[in-house]
Short mmCIF file of C-alpha atoms and ligand atoms in Angstrom, two decimals:
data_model
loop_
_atom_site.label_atom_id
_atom_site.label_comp_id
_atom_site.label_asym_id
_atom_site.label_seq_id
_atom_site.Cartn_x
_atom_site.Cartn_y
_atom_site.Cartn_z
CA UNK A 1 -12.16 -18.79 7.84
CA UNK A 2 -14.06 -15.60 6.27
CA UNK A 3 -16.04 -15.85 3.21
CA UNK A 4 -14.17 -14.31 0.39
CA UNK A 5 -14.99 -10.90 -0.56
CA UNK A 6 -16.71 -10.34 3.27
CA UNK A 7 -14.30 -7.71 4.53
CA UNK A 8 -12.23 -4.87 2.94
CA UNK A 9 -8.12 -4.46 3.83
CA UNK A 10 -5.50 -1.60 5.33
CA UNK A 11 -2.09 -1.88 5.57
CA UNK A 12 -0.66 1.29 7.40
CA UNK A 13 2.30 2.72 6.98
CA UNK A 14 4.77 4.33 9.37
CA UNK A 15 2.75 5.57 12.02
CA UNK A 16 -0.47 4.37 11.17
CA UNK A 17 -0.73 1.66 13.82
CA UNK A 18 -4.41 1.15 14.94
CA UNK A 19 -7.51 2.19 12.57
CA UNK A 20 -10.32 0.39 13.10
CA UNK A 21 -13.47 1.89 15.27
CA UNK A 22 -14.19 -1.41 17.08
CA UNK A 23 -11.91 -4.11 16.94
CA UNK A 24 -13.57 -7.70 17.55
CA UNK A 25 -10.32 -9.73 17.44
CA UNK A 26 -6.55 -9.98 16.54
CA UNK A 27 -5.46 -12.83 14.98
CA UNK A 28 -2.42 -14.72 14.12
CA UNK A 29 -1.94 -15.76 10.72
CA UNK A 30 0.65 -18.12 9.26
CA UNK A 31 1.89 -18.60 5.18
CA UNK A 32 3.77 -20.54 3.39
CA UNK A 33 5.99 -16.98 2.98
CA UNK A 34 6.32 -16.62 6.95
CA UNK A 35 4.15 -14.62 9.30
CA UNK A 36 2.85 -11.20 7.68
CA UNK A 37 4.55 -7.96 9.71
CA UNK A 38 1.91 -8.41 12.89
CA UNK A 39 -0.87 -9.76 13.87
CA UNK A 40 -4.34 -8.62 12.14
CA UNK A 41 -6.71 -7.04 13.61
CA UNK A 42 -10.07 -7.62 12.93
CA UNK A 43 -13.03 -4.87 13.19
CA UNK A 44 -15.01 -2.44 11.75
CA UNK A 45 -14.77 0.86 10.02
CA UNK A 46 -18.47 2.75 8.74
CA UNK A 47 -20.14 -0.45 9.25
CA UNK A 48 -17.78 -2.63 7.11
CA UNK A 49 -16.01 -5.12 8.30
CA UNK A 50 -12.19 -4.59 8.10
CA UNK A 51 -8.79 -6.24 8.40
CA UNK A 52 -5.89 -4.00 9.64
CA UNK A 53 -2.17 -4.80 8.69
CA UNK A 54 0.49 -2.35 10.19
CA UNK A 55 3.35 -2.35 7.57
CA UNK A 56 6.07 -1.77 9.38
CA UNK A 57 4.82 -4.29 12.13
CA UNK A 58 3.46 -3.17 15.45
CA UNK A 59 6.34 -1.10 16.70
CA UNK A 60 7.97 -0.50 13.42
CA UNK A 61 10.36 -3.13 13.59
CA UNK A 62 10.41 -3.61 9.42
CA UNK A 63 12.29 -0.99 7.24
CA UNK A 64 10.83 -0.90 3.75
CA UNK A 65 13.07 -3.42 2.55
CA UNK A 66 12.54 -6.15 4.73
CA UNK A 67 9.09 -5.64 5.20
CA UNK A 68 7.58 -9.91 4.45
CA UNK A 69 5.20 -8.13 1.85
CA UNK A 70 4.15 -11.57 0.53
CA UNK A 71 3.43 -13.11 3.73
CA UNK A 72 1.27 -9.98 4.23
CA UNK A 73 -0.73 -9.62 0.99
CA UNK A 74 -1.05 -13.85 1.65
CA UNK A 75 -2.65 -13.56 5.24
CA UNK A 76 -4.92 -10.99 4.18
CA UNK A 77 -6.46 -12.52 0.95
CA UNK A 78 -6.15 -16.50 3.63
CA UNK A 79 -8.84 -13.88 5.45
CA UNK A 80 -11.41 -13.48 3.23
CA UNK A 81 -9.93 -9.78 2.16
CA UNK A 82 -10.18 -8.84 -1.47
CA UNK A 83 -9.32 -5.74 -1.52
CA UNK A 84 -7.09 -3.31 0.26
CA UNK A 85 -5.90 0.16 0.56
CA UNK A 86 -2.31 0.70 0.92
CA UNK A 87 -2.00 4.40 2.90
CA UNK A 88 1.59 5.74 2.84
CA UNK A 89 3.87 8.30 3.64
CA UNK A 90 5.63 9.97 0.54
CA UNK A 91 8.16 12.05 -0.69
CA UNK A 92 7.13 14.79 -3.00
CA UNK A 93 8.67 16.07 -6.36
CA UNK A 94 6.19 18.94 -7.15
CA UNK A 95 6.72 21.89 -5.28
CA UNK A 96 2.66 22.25 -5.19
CA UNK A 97 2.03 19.25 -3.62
CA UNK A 98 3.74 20.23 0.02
CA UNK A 99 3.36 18.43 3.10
CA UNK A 100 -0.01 17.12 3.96
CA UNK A 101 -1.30 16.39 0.95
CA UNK A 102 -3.19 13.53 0.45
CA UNK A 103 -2.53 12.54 -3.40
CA UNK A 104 -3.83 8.95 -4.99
CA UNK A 105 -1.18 7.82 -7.27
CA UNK A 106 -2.42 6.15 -10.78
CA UNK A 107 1.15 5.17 -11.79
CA UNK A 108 3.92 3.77 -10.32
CA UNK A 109 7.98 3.21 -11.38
CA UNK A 110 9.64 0.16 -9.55
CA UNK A 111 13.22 1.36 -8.63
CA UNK A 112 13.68 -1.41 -5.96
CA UNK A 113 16.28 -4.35 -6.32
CA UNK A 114 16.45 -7.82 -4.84
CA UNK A 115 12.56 -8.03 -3.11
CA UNK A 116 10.65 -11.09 -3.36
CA UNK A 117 7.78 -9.41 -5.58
CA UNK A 118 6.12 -12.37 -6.83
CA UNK A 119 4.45 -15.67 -5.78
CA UNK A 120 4.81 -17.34 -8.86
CA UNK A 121 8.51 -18.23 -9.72
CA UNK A 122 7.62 -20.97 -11.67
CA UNK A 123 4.54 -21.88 -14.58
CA UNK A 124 5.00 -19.16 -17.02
CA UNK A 125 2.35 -16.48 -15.61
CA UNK A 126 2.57 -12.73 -16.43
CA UNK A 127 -0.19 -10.31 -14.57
CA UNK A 128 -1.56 -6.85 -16.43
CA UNK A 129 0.17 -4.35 -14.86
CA UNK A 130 0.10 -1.90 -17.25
CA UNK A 131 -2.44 0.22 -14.38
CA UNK A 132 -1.36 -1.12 -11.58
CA UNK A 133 -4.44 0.04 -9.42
CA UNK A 134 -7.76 -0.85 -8.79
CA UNK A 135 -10.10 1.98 -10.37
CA UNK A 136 -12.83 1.59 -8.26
CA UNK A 137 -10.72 1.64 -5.03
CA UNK A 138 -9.14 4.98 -6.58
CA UNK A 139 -12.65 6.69 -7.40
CA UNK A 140 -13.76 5.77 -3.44
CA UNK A 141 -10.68 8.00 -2.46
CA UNK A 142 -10.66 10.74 -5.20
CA UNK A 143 -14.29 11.74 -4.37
CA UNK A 144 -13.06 13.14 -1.04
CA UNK A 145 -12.60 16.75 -1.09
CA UNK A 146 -9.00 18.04 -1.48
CA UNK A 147 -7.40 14.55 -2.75
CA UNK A 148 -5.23 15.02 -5.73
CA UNK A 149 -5.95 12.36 -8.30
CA UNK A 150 -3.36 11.13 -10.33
CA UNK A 151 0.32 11.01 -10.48
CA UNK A 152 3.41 8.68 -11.04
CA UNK A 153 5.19 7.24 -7.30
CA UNK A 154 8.71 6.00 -8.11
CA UNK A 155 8.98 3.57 -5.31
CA UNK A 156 12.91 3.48 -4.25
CA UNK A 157 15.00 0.88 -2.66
CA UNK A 158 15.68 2.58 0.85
CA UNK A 159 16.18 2.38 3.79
CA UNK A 160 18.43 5.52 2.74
CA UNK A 161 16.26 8.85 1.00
CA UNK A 162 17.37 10.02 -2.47
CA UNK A 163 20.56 11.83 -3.40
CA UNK A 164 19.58 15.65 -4.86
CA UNK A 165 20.42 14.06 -8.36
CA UNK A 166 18.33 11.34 -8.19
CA UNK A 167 15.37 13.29 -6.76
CA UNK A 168 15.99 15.90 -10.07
CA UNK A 169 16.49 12.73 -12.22
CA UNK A 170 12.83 11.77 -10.90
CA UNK A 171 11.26 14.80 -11.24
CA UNK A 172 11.92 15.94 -14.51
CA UNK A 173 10.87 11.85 -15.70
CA UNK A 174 7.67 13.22 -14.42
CA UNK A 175 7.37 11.52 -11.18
CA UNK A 176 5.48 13.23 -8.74
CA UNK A 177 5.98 11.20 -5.55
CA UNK A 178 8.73 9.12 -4.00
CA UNK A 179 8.03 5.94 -1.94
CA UNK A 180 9.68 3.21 -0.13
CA UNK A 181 6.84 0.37 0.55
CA UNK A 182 4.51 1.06 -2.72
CA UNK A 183 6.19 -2.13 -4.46
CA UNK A 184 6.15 -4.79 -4.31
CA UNK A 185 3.00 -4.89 -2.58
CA UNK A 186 0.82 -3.72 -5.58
CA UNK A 187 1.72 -6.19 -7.51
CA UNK A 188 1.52 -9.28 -5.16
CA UNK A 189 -2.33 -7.57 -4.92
CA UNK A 190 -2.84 -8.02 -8.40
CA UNK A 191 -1.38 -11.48 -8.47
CA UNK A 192 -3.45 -12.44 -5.84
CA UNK A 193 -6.43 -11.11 -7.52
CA UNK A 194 -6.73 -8.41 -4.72
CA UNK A 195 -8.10 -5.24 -5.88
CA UNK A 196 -5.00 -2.39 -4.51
CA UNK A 197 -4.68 1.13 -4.16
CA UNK A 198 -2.35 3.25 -3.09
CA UNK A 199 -2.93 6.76 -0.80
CA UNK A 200 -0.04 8.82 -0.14
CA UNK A 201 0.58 11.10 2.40
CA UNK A 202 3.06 13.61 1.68
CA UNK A 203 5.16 14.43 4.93
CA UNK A 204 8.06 16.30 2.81
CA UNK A 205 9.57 17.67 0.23
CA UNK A 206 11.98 15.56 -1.57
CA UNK A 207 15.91 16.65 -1.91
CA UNK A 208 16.73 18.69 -4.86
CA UNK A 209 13.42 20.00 -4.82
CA UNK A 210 13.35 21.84 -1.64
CA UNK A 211 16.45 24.13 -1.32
CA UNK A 212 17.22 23.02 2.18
CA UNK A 213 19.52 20.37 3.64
CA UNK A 214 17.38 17.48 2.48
CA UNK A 215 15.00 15.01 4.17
CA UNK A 216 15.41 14.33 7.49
CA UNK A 217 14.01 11.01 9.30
CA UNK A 218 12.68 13.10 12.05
CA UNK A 219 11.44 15.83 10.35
CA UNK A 220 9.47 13.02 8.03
CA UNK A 221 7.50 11.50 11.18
CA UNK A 222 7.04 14.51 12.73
CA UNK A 223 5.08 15.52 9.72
CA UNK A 224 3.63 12.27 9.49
CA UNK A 225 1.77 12.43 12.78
CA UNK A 226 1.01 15.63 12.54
CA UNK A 227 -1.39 14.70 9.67
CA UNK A 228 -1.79 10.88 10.70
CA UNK A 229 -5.46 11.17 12.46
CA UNK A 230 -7.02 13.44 9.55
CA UNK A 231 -5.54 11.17 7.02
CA UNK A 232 -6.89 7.85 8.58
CA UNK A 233 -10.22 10.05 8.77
CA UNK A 234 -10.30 10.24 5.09
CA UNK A 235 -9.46 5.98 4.55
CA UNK A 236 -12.52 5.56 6.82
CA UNK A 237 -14.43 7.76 4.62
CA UNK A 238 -13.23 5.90 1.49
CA UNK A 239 -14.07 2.49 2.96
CA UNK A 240 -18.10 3.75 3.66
CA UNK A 241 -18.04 4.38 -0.06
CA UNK A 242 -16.76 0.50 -1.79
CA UNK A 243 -18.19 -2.52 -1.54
CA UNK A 244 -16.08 -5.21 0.41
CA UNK A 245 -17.10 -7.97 -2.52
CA UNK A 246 -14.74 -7.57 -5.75
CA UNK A 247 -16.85 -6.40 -8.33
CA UNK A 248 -14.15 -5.33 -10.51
CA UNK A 249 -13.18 -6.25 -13.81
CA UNK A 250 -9.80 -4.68 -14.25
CA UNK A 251 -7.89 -7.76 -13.06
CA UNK A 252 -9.88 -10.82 -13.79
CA UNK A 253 -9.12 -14.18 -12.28
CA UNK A 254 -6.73 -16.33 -13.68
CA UNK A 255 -9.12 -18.56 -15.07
CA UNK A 256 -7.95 -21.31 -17.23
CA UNK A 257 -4.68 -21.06 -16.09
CA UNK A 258 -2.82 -23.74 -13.44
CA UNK A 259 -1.20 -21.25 -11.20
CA UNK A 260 2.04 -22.49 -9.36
CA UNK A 261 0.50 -21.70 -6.58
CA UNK A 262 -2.68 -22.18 -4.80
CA UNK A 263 -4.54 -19.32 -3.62
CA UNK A 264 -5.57 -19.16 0.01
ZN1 LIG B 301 -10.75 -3.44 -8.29
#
């Protein structure tokens, strides 16, 4: 069992399965939610040591909604891991931010129905989520050149893309990006005291935005691979600039409190 606070997290998204630039060991980690989407690998990026989760599991066998996202969050923080980066592919709603660009949300809109998006259903307990991600994580990704910083991901149900009404419906709330995986995972971080930050990767242009026919599955992970080694690039680059221990303050424990649930 790792020290808390020893190693920094990843959880890739489509396409984004192997990141680390030595890996020492995979292991197999069990919760009281099930086992997490694959094995973790263990290794290091920029001379930190890091865990790697692939989403979608190791040959994308999880769509967005079925995803275990609390056995995953679980196994990481059972690690030693407090906190992660969540890279993603994303759908955008502003015509300026085309494919390829790397933007860090600071906002997100839950549009999801029926996930298991909390560990405690029981014992009264509420977490901040008013900003739902971990500044310092944010500023280690922002600093890069070319990163957009800012913007509100609406995080929809799936597995099907948006209609060209809903997409307009999003975009003139204000939402910049659209999402499948971004919840609940950012808020089973903060729950677990896990400092969490989204980076998106935008592979298209959402429908009703672009005049076309709409998004296409294959068109989407074309795009994604196309800009999947540069974008891990800039993750590595983010990780050389935070601290694995928690310093932050944004989410503080949950002390006084007798949580339902124990924390690994
Ligand atoms: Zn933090």
């Amino acid at each position: 069992m790792h020290q808390n606070g020893r190693m920094l997290g990843v959880i890739g998204g489509s396409g984004f399965y192997t990141f680390l630039e030595s890996e020492v060991r995979t292991v197999t980690v069990d919760t009281p939610y099930g086992r997490p989407s694959a094995p973790v690998t263990i290794g290091s990026v920029a001379g930190h040591a890091v865990a790697f989760l692939p989403r979608h599991g190791a040959t994308h066998e999880y769509s967005a909604h079925t995803v275990p996202y609390r056995a995953n969050l679980w196994a990481l923080r059972k690690l030693g891991v407090r906190r992660v980066f969540g890279p993603c592919a994303v759908g955008s709603l502003d015509p300026a931010h085309g494919p390829g660009t790397v933007v860090v949300p600071d906002q997100l809109v839950d549009r999801t129905s029926g996930r298991a998006d909390t560990y405690f259903d029981s014992g009264g307990i509420h977490v901040d989520f008013a900003d739902p991600y971990c500044p310092t994580l944010r500023a280690a990704v922002t600093a890069l050149p070319d990163v957009v910083d800012g913007g509100t991901m609406v995080v929809i149900q799936g597995p099907r893309f948006s209609t060209r009404a809903e997409s307009r419906w999003f975009a003139s709330a204000g939402f910049g990006l659209v999402n499948m995986t971004g919840y609940p995972e950012s808020v089973l971080a903060r729950e677990l005291e896990i400092c969490y930050a989204t980076v998106a990767l935008v592979t298209d242009l959402d429908a009703g935005i672009e005049a076309g026919e709409g998004v296409k599955t294959a068109e989407v992970f074309a795009q994604f691979q196309r800009n999947v080694e540069p974008f891990k690039q800039l993750i590595r680059e983010a990780i050389a600039r935070v601290a694995p221990e928690r310093t932050c303050t944004h989410c503080l424990p949950h002390t006084g409190l007798t949580l339902p649930v124990e924390l690994p």
